[in-house]
Amino acid sequence: MPRAASIVEYTVKPERAEELTGAVRDHLVTAAREIPGYLGFLLFDRGENKRMAVLLFDSPAGVRTAQEVLSPVGEEHTYQLMSSGAIGSLGIVLVDDGVLAG
Protein backbone atom coordinates (compact mmCIF):
# COMPACT_ATOMS: atom_id res chain seq x y z
CA MET A 1 0.00 0.00 0.00
CA PRO A 2 1.51 3.38 -0.97
CA ARG A 3 2.07 6.16 1.53
CA ALA A 4 -0.16 9.19 1.20
CA ALA A 5 -0.53 12.79 2.34
CA SER A 6 -3.35 15.10 3.25
CA ILE A 7 -2.51 18.50 1.77
CA VAL A 8 -4.42 21.49 3.12
CA GLU A 9 -4.03 25.08 1.89
CA TYR A 10 -5.54 28.23 3.39
CA THR A 11 -4.92 31.93 4.02
CA VAL A 12 -4.51 33.23 7.55
CA LYS A 13 -5.64 36.59 8.91
CA PRO A 14 -2.30 38.40 9.43
CA GLU A 15 -3.17 39.56 12.93
CA ARG A 16 -4.07 35.96 13.90
CA ALA A 17 -1.08 34.15 12.33
CA GLU A 18 0.72 33.29 15.57
CA GLU A 19 -2.51 32.27 17.26
CA LEU A 20 -3.40 30.01 14.34
CA THR A 21 0.03 28.37 14.36
CA GLY A 22 -0.41 27.63 18.06
CA ALA A 23 -3.90 26.22 17.50
CA VAL A 24 -2.61 23.94 14.75
CA ARG A 25 0.21 22.70 17.00
CA ASP A 26 -1.94 22.31 20.12
CA HIS A 27 -5.11 20.85 18.60
CA LEU A 28 -4.61 19.47 15.09
CA VAL A 29 -1.16 17.92 15.55
CA THR A 30 -2.23 16.43 18.88
CA ALA A 31 -5.34 14.88 17.31
CA ALA A 32 -3.44 13.71 14.20
CA ARG A 33 -0.97 11.75 16.33
CA GLU A 34 -3.84 9.51 17.47
CA ILE A 35 -4.86 8.48 13.95
CA PRO A 36 -3.67 5.01 12.87
CA GLY A 37 -0.94 5.19 10.23
CA TYR A 38 0.14 8.75 11.13
CA LEU A 39 3.75 9.51 10.12
CA GLY A 40 4.13 13.28 10.53
CA PHE A 41 2.78 16.81 10.22
CA LEU A 42 4.39 19.80 8.48
CA LEU A 43 3.01 23.34 8.36
CA PHE A 44 4.54 25.68 5.79
CA ASP A 45 4.45 29.48 5.57
CA ARG A 46 4.20 30.22 1.85
CA GLY A 47 4.36 34.01 2.18
CA GLU A 48 1.53 36.49 1.66
CA ASN A 49 -0.36 34.96 4.64
CA LYS A 50 -0.72 31.62 2.83
CA ARG A 51 -0.19 28.35 4.69
CA MET A 52 0.06 24.74 3.59
CA ALA A 53 -0.18 21.74 5.91
CA VAL A 54 1.05 18.31 4.85
CA LEU A 55 0.04 15.34 6.98
CA LEU A 56 1.79 12.09 6.13
CA PHE A 57 0.21 8.65 6.53
CA ASP A 58 1.18 5.10 5.70
CA SER A 59 -1.82 4.68 3.37
CA PRO A 60 -4.65 6.59 1.66
CA ALA A 61 -7.02 5.12 4.27
CA GLY A 62 -5.14 7.07 6.95
CA VAL A 63 -5.71 10.29 5.00
CA ARG A 64 -9.42 9.61 4.70
CA THR A 65 -9.63 8.92 8.45
CA ALA A 66 -7.66 12.11 9.14
CA GLN A 67 -10.06 14.17 7.04
CA GLU A 68 -13.02 12.79 9.01
CA VAL A 69 -11.36 13.20 12.42
CA LEU A 70 -9.57 16.51 11.92
CA SER A 71 -12.26 18.51 10.12
CA PRO A 72 -14.34 19.03 13.29
CA VAL A 73 -11.17 19.86 15.27
CA GLY A 74 -10.20 22.46 12.67
CA GLU A 75 -13.69 23.89 12.63
CA GLU A 76 -13.65 24.33 16.39
CA HIS A 77 -10.11 25.69 16.82
CA THR A 78 -8.76 27.15 13.58
CA TYR A 79 -11.33 28.12 10.95
CA GLN A 80 -12.25 31.43 12.63
CA LEU A 81 -8.56 32.46 12.44
CA MET A 82 -8.42 32.00 8.65
CA SER A 83 -9.31 34.56 6.01
CA SER A 84 -10.20 31.83 3.50
CA GLY A 85 -11.62 28.37 3.76
CA ALA A 86 -9.26 25.42 3.87
CA ILE A 87 -8.88 23.48 0.62
CA GLY A 88 -7.79 19.90 1.14
CA SER A 89 -6.63 17.14 -1.16
CA LEU A 90 -5.18 13.66 -1.00
CA GLY A 91 -1.81 12.92 -2.56
CA ILE A 92 -0.32 9.48 -3.18
CA VAL A 93 3.45 9.18 -2.69
CA LEU A 94 5.21 8.40 -5.98
CA VAL A 95 8.83 8.62 -4.77
CA ASP A 96 9.92 7.65 -1.25
CA ASP A 97 13.59 7.93 -0.35
CA GLY A 98 13.11 5.83 2.79
CA VAL A 99 14.13 8.59 5.23
CA LEU A 100 10.67 8.76 6.83
CA ALA A 101 10.48 5.55 8.81
CA GLY A 102 6.98 4.36 9.46
mmCIF file of N, CA and C in Angstrom:
data_model
loop_
_atom_site.group_PDB
_atom_site.id
_atom_site.type_symbol
_atom_site.label_atom_id
_atom_site.label_comp_id
_atom_site.label_asym_id
_atom_site.label_seq_id
_atom_site.Cartn_x
_atom_site.Cartn_y
_atom_site.Cartn_z
ATOM 1 N N MET A 1 0.854 -1.181 0.000
ATOM 2 C CA MET A 1 0.000 0.000 0.000
ATOM 3 C C MET A 1 0.899 1.242 0.000
ATOM 4 N N PRO A 2 0.663 2.183 -0.894
ATOM 5 C CA PRO A 2 1.515 3.385 -0.966
ATOM 6 C C PRO A 2 1.226 4.358 0.177
ATOM 7 N N ARG A 3 2.255 5.083 0.556
ATOM 8 C CA ARG A 3 2.069 6.157 1.530
ATOM 9 C C ARG A 3 1.264 7.269 0.874
ATOM 10 N N ALA A 4 0.679 8.118 1.725
ATOM 11 C CA ALA A 4 -0.164 9.190 1.200
ATOM 12 C C ALA A 4 -0.067 10.415 2.098
ATOM 13 N N ALA A 5 -0.547 11.539 1.576
ATOM 14 C CA ALA A 5 -0.534 12.787 2.338
ATOM 15 C C ALA A 5 -1.872 13.498 2.201
ATOM 16 N N SER A 6 -2.254 14.143 3.277
ATOM 17 C CA SER A 6 -3.348 15.096 3.251
ATOM 18 C C SER A 6 -2.704 16.464 3.093
ATOM 19 N N ILE A 7 -3.085 17.189 2.060
ATOM 20 C CA ILE A 7 -2.506 18.498 1.770
ATOM 21 C C ILE A 7 -3.613 19.529 1.924
ATOM 22 N N VAL A 8 -3.392 20.489 2.825
ATOM 23 C CA VAL A 8 -4.418 21.493 3.120
ATOM 24 C C VAL A 8 -3.819 22.876 2.936
ATOM 25 N N GLU A 9 -4.495 23.714 2.149
ATOM 26 C CA GLU A 9 -4.027 25.076 1.894
ATOM 27 C C GLU A 9 -5.085 26.067 2.357
ATOM 28 N N TYR A 10 -4.629 27.187 2.936
ATOM 29 C CA TYR A 10 -5.545 28.233 3.388
ATOM 30 C C TYR A 10 -4.773 29.530 3.559
ATOM 31 N N THR A 11 -5.506 30.615 3.763
ATOM 32 C CA THR A 11 -4.925 31.925 4.024
ATOM 33 C C THR A 11 -5.285 32.314 5.453
ATOM 34 N N VAL A 12 -4.322 32.853 6.152
ATOM 35 C CA VAL A 12 -4.510 33.228 7.553
ATOM 36 C C VAL A 12 -4.708 34.734 7.663
ATOM 37 N N LYS A 13 -5.518 35.165 8.614
ATOM 38 C CA LYS A 13 -5.636 36.591 8.913
ATOM 39 C C LYS A 13 -4.306 37.021 9.518
ATOM 40 N N PRO A 14 -3.646 38.037 8.968
ATOM 41 C CA PRO A 14 -2.298 38.400 9.429
ATOM 42 C C PRO A 14 -2.203 38.620 10.932
ATOM 43 N N GLU A 15 -3.201 39.271 11.498
ATOM 44 C CA GLU A 15 -3.167 39.555 12.930
ATOM 45 C C GLU A 15 -3.416 38.318 13.796
ATOM 46 N N ARG A 16 -3.779 37.210 13.176
ATOM 47 C CA ARG A 16 -4.066 35.962 13.903
ATOM 48 C C ARG A 16 -3.072 34.851 13.574
ATOM 49 N N ALA A 17 -2.018 35.169 12.826
ATOM 50 C CA ALA A 17 -1.083 34.153 12.330
ATOM 51 C C ALA A 17 -0.442 33.348 13.461
ATOM 52 N N GLU A 18 0.078 34.009 14.470
ATOM 53 C CA GLU A 18 0.717 33.286 15.573
ATOM 54 C C GLU A 18 -0.291 32.452 16.340
ATOM 55 N N GLU A 19 -1.463 33.007 16.562
ATOM 56 C CA GLU A 19 -2.515 32.271 17.262
ATOM 57 C C GLU A 19 -2.923 31.026 16.480
ATOM 58 N N LEU A 20 -3.024 31.157 15.176
ATOM 59 C CA LEU A 20 -3.398 30.010 14.335
ATOM 60 C C LEU A 20 -2.316 28.940 14.361
ATOM 61 N N THR A 21 -1.063 29.346 14.288
ATOM 62 C CA THR A 21 0.031 28.369 14.357
ATOM 63 C C THR A 21 -0.031 27.600 15.669
ATOM 64 N N GLY A 22 -0.281 28.295 16.762
ATOM 65 C CA GLY A 22 -0.412 27.625 18.056
ATOM 66 C C GLY A 22 -1.593 26.678 18.105
ATOM 67 N N ALA A 23 -2.716 27.084 17.526
ATOM 68 C CA ALA A 23 -3.899 26.221 17.504
ATOM 69 C C ALA A 23 -3.649 24.968 16.681
ATOM 70 N N VAL A 24 -2.952 25.113 15.558
ATOM 71 C CA VAL A 24 -2.608 23.942 14.746
ATOM 72 C C VAL A 24 -1.745 22.986 15.571
ATOM 73 N N ARG A 25 -0.712 23.525 16.205
ATOM 74 C CA ARG A 25 0.206 22.703 17.000
ATOM 75 C C ARG A 25 -0.522 22.033 18.172
ATOM 76 N N ASP A 26 -1.316 22.810 18.897
ATOM 77 C CA ASP A 26 -1.939 22.306 20.118
ATOM 78 C C ASP A 26 -3.124 21.384 19.879
ATOM 79 N N HIS A 27 -3.872 21.617 18.795
ATOM 80 C CA HIS A 27 -5.106 20.849 18.598
ATOM 81 C C HIS A 27 -5.024 19.872 17.423
ATOM 82 N N LEU A 28 -4.621 20.347 16.260
ATOM 83 C CA LEU A 28 -4.615 19.466 15.091
ATOM 84 C C LEU A 28 -3.490 18.439 15.139
ATOM 85 N N VAL A 29 -2.275 18.877 15.477
ATOM 86 C CA VAL A 29 -1.164 17.919 15.553
ATOM 87 C C VAL A 29 -1.440 16.888 16.640
ATOM 88 N N THR A 30 -1.918 17.350 17.779
ATOM 89 C CA THR A 30 -2.228 16.428 18.883
ATOM 90 C C THR A 30 -3.250 15.387 18.455
ATOM 91 N N ALA A 31 -4.310 15.819 17.777
ATOM 92 C CA ALA A 31 -5.338 14.882 17.314
ATOM 93 C C ALA A 31 -4.802 13.972 16.211
ATOM 94 N N ALA A 32 -3.984 14.512 15.306
ATOM 95 C CA ALA A 32 -3.445 13.712 14.202
ATOM 96 C C ALA A 32 -2.585 12.564 14.718
ATOM 97 N N ARG A 33 -1.851 12.793 15.779
ATOM 98 C CA ARG A 33 -0.970 11.755 16.330
ATOM 99 C C ARG A 33 -1.728 10.514 16.781
ATOM 100 N N GLU A 34 -3.013 10.639 17.010
ATOM 101 C CA GLU A 34 -3.837 9.514 17.469
ATOM 102 C C GLU A 34 -4.419 8.693 16.317
ATOM 103 N N ILE A 35 -4.262 9.155 15.101
ATOM 104 C CA ILE A 35 -4.856 8.479 13.949
ATOM 105 C C ILE A 35 -3.937 7.342 13.497
ATOM 106 N N PRO A 36 -4.491 6.137 13.334
ATOM 107 C CA PRO A 36 -3.669 5.012 12.874
ATOM 108 C C PRO A 36 -2.980 5.325 11.547
ATOM 109 N N GLY A 37 -1.705 4.985 11.457
ATOM 110 C CA GLY A 37 -0.942 5.191 10.231
ATOM 111 C C GLY A 37 -0.283 6.547 10.121
ATOM 112 N N TYR A 38 -0.439 7.402 11.143
ATOM 113 C CA TYR A 38 0.141 8.748 11.132
ATOM 114 C C TYR A 38 1.659 8.668 11.098
ATOM 115 N N LEU A 39 2.284 9.475 10.231
ATOM 116 C CA LEU A 39 3.745 9.515 10.117
ATOM 117 C C LEU A 39 4.345 10.883 10.414
ATOM 118 N N GLY A 40 3.567 11.964 10.256
ATOM 119 C CA GLY A 40 4.132 13.280 10.528
ATOM 120 C C GLY A 40 3.253 14.406 10.030
ATOM 121 N N PHE A 41 3.560 15.615 10.517
ATOM 122 C CA PHE A 41 2.783 16.814 10.219
ATOM 123 C C PHE A 41 3.751 17.948 9.936
ATOM 124 N N LEU A 42 3.576 18.633 8.830
ATOM 125 C CA LEU A 42 4.386 19.798 8.478
ATOM 126 C C LEU A 42 3.455 20.961 8.156
ATOM 127 N N LEU A 43 3.752 22.140 8.695
ATOM 128 C CA LEU A 43 3.006 23.344 8.363
ATOM 129 C C LEU A 43 3.978 24.330 7.740
ATOM 130 N N PHE A 44 3.665 24.786 6.528
ATOM 131 C CA PHE A 44 4.541 25.678 5.788
ATOM 132 C C PHE A 44 3.945 27.085 5.710
ATOM 133 N N ASP A 45 4.806 28.093 5.852
ATOM 134 C CA ASP A 45 4.449 29.483 5.569
ATOM 135 C C ASP A 45 4.865 29.731 4.127
ATOM 136 N N ARG A 46 3.911 30.029 3.268
ATOM 137 C CA ARG A 46 4.195 30.220 1.850
ATOM 138 C C ARG A 46 4.271 31.692 1.470
ATOM 139 N N GLY A 47 4.330 32.580 2.459
ATOM 140 C CA GLY A 47 4.359 34.006 2.182
ATOM 141 C C GLY A 47 2.967 34.533 1.885
ATOM 142 N N GLU A 48 2.800 35.836 1.957
ATOM 143 C CA GLU A 48 1.531 36.490 1.657
ATOM 144 C C GLU A 48 0.369 35.897 2.448
ATOM 145 N N ASN A 49 0.644 35.503 3.709
ATOM 146 C CA ASN A 49 -0.363 34.961 4.640
ATOM 147 C C ASN A 49 -0.928 33.612 4.201
ATOM 148 N N LYS A 50 -0.263 32.934 3.303
ATOM 149 C CA LYS A 50 -0.715 31.623 2.834
ATOM 150 C C LYS A 50 0.002 30.530 3.617
ATOM 151 N N ARG A 51 -0.738 29.485 3.961
ATOM 152 C CA ARG A 51 -0.194 28.347 4.691
ATOM 153 C C ARG A 51 -0.529 27.060 3.944
ATOM 154 N N MET A 52 0.313 26.063 4.131
ATOM 155 C CA MET A 52 0.057 24.737 3.593
ATOM 156 C C MET A 52 0.467 23.716 4.641
ATOM 157 N N ALA A 53 -0.457 22.831 4.981
ATOM 158 C CA ALA A 53 -0.180 21.741 5.911
ATOM 159 C C ALA A 53 -0.093 20.441 5.115
ATOM 160 N N VAL A 54 0.895 19.621 5.469
ATOM 161 C CA VAL A 54 1.052 18.305 4.855
ATOM 162 C C VAL A 54 1.090 17.289 5.985
ATOM 163 N N LEU A 55 0.128 16.393 5.984
ATOM 164 C CA LEU A 55 0.045 15.337 6.984
ATOM 165 C C LEU A 55 0.351 14.026 6.288
ATOM 166 N N LEU A 56 1.343 13.316 6.773
ATOM 167 C CA LEU A 56 1.793 12.087 6.131
ATOM 168 C C LEU A 56 1.221 10.860 6.831
ATOM 169 N N PHE A 57 0.786 9.894 6.015
ATOM 170 C CA PHE A 57 0.211 8.649 6.526
ATOM 171 C C PHE A 57 0.760 7.465 5.747
ATOM 172 N N ASP A 58 0.647 6.294 6.346
ATOM 173 C CA ASP A 58 1.182 5.099 5.697
ATOM 174 C C ASP A 58 0.280 4.548 4.599
ATOM 175 N N SER A 59 -0.913 5.145 4.427
ATOM 176 C CA SER A 59 -1.820 4.684 3.367
ATOM 177 C C SER A 59 -2.879 5.750 3.090
ATOM 178 N N PRO A 60 -3.543 5.670 1.947
ATOM 179 C CA PRO A 60 -4.650 6.586 1.664
ATOM 180 C C PRO A 60 -5.784 6.472 2.691
ATOM 181 N N ALA A 61 -5.970 5.284 3.251
ATOM 182 C CA ALA A 61 -7.017 5.118 4.269
ATOM 183 C C ALA A 61 -6.753 6.014 5.475
ATOM 184 N N GLY A 62 -5.494 6.185 5.841
ATOM 185 C CA GLY A 62 -5.144 7.073 6.949
ATOM 186 C C GLY A 62 -5.519 8.513 6.645
ATOM 187 N N VAL A 63 -5.336 8.931 5.403
ATOM 188 C CA VAL A 63 -5.707 10.291 5.005
ATOM 189 C C VAL A 63 -7.213 10.472 5.110
ATOM 190 N N ARG A 64 -7.958 9.500 4.634
ATOM 191 C CA ARG A 64 -9.420 9.609 4.699
ATOM 192 C C ARG A 64 -9.888 9.672 6.150
ATOM 193 N N THR A 65 -9.298 8.865 7.019
ATOM 194 C CA THR A 65 -9.632 8.922 8.445
ATOM 195 C C THR A 65 -9.266 10.284 9.017
ATOM 196 N N ALA A 66 -8.103 10.798 8.653
ATOM 197 C CA ALA A 66 -7.664 12.109 9.142
ATOM 198 C C ALA A 66 -8.648 13.197 8.724
ATOM 199 N N GLN A 67 -9.112 13.161 7.495
ATOM 200 C CA GLN A 67 -10.056 14.173 7.042
ATOM 201 C C GLN A 67 -11.337 14.131 7.863
ATOM 202 N N GLU A 68 -11.806 12.938 8.199
ATOM 203 C CA GLU A 68 -13.016 12.790 9.011
ATOM 204 C C GLU A 68 -12.784 13.263 10.447
ATOM 205 N N VAL A 69 -11.644 12.889 11.021
ATOM 206 C CA VAL A 69 -11.357 13.196 12.422
ATOM 207 C C VAL A 69 -10.961 14.658 12.609
ATOM 208 N N LEU A 70 -10.146 15.185 11.717
ATOM 209 C CA LEU A 70 -9.572 16.508 11.923
ATOM 210 C C LEU A 70 -10.457 17.661 11.466
ATOM 211 N N SER A 71 -11.386 17.422 10.567
ATOM 212 C CA SER A 71 -12.263 18.511 10.118
ATOM 213 C C SER A 71 -13.022 19.155 11.276
ATOM 214 N N PRO A 72 -13.653 18.392 12.162
ATOM 215 C CA PRO A 72 -14.336 19.028 13.291
ATOM 216 C C PRO A 72 -13.375 19.742 14.254
ATOM 217 N N VAL A 73 -12.174 19.215 14.409
ATOM 218 C CA VAL A 73 -11.173 19.861 15.271
ATOM 219 C C VAL A 73 -10.773 21.203 14.662
ATOM 220 N N GLY A 74 -10.533 21.215 13.362
ATOM 221 C CA GLY A 74 -10.196 22.456 12.673
ATOM 222 C C GLY A 74 -11.327 23.461 12.740
ATOM 223 N N GLU A 75 -12.536 22.987 12.562
ATOM 224 C CA GLU A 75 -13.691 23.886 12.625
ATOM 225 C C GLU A 75 -13.791 24.548 14.001
ATOM 226 N N GLU A 76 -13.539 23.797 15.028
ATOM 227 C CA GLU A 76 -13.649 24.330 16.392
ATOM 228 C C GLU A 76 -12.505 25.271 16.762
ATOM 229 N N HIS A 77 -11.280 24.968 16.308
ATOM 230 C CA HIS A 77 -10.113 25.686 16.820
ATOM 231 C C HIS A 77 -9.377 26.579 15.823
ATOM 232 N N THR A 78 -9.598 26.399 14.528
ATOM 233 C CA THR A 78 -8.761 27.154 13.584
ATOM 234 C C THR A 78 -9.516 27.948 12.519
ATOM 235 N N TYR A 79 -10.671 27.502 12.098
ATOM 236 C CA TYR A 79 -11.335 28.120 10.954
ATOM 237 C C TYR A 79 -11.591 29.616 11.163
ATOM 238 N N GLN A 80 -11.948 30.023 12.372
ATOM 239 C CA GLN A 80 -12.250 31.430 12.627
ATOM 240 C C GLN A 80 -11.006 32.315 12.535
ATOM 241 N N LEU A 81 -9.822 31.704 12.531
ATOM 242 C CA LEU A 81 -8.563 32.457 12.438
ATOM 243 C C LEU A 81 -8.089 32.605 10.992
ATOM 244 N N MET A 82 -8.796 31.976 10.071
ATOM 245 C CA MET A 82 -8.423 32.000 8.653
ATOM 246 C C MET A 82 -9.188 33.093 7.924
ATOM 247 N N SER A 83 -8.596 33.597 6.853
ATOM 248 C CA SER A 83 -9.312 34.555 6.015
ATOM 249 C C SER A 83 -9.868 33.894 4.761
ATOM 250 N N SER A 84 -9.596 32.603 4.590
ATOM 251 C CA SER A 84 -10.196 31.829 3.503
ATOM 252 C C SER A 84 -10.434 30.419 4.014
ATOM 253 N N GLY A 85 -11.365 29.740 3.391
ATOM 254 C CA GLY A 85 -11.621 28.366 3.758
ATOM 255 C C GLY A 85 -10.453 27.466 3.400
ATOM 256 N N ALA A 86 -10.318 26.384 4.142
ATOM 257 C CA ALA A 86 -9.260 25.416 3.870
ATOM 258 C C ALA A 86 -9.648 24.564 2.661
ATOM 259 N N ILE A 87 -8.678 24.350 1.782
ATOM 260 C CA ILE A 87 -8.878 23.480 0.617
ATOM 261 C C ILE A 87 -7.970 22.279 0.801
ATOM 262 N N GLY A 88 -8.563 21.101 0.891
ATOM 263 C CA GLY A 88 -7.786 19.899 1.139
ATOM 264 C C GLY A 88 -7.781 18.954 -0.043
ATOM 265 N N SER A 89 -6.721 18.167 -0.128
ATOM 266 C CA SER A 89 -6.630 17.145 -1.159
ATOM 267 C C SER A 89 -5.814 15.970 -0.635
ATOM 268 N N LEU A 90 -5.926 14.862 -1.333
ATOM 269 C CA LEU A 90 -5.178 13.656 -1.004
ATOM 270 C C LEU A 90 -4.113 13.458 -2.065
ATOM 271 N N GLY A 91 -2.887 13.202 -1.630
ATOM 272 C CA GLY A 91 -1.805 12.919 -2.564
ATOM 273 C C GLY A 91 -1.203 11.558 -2.277
ATOM 274 N N ILE A 92 -0.952 10.789 -3.305
ATOM 275 C CA ILE A 92 -0.320 9.478 -3.182
ATOM 276 C C ILE A 92 1.179 9.646 -3.429
ATOM 277 N N VAL A 93 1.995 9.063 -2.575
ATOM 278 C CA VAL A 93 3.449 9.176 -2.693
ATOM 279 C C VAL A 93 3.915 8.384 -3.917
ATOM 280 N N LEU A 94 4.655 9.050 -4.791
ATOM 281 C CA LEU A 94 5.209 8.402 -5.982
ATOM 282 C C LEU A 94 6.682 8.044 -5.801
ATOM 283 N N VAL A 95 7.417 8.873 -5.035
ATOM 284 C CA VAL A 95 8.825 8.618 -4.766
ATOM 285 C C VAL A 95 9.019 8.710 -3.271
ATOM 286 N N ASP A 96 9.660 7.713 -2.700
ATOM 287 C CA ASP A 96 9.916 7.650 -1.253
ATOM 288 C C ASP A 96 11.389 7.277 -1.071
ATOM 289 N N ASP A 97 12.159 8.191 -0.501
ATOM 290 C CA ASP A 97 13.594 7.927 -0.345
ATOM 291 C C ASP A 97 13.917 7.078 0.875
ATOM 292 N N GLY A 98 12.895 6.705 1.648
ATOM 293 C CA GLY A 98 13.107 5.828 2.792
ATOM 294 C C GLY A 98 13.526 6.533 4.060
ATOM 295 N N VAL A 99 13.687 7.864 4.041
ATOM 296 C CA VAL A 99 14.132 8.585 5.232
ATOM 297 C C VAL A 99 13.026 8.603 6.281
ATOM 298 N N LEU A 100 11.778 8.773 5.873
ATOM 299 C CA LEU A 100 10.668 8.761 6.827
ATOM 300 C C LEU A 100 10.353 7.322 7.198
ATOM 301 N N ALA A 101 10.758 6.928 8.362
ATOM 302 C CA ALA A 101 10.483 5.550 8.815
ATOM 303 C C ALA A 101 9.061 5.493 9.335
ATOM 304 N N GLY A 102 8.355 4.441 9.000
ATOM 305 C CA GLY A 102 6.981 4.357 9.462
ATOM 306 C C GLY A 102 6.499 3.004 9.679
#
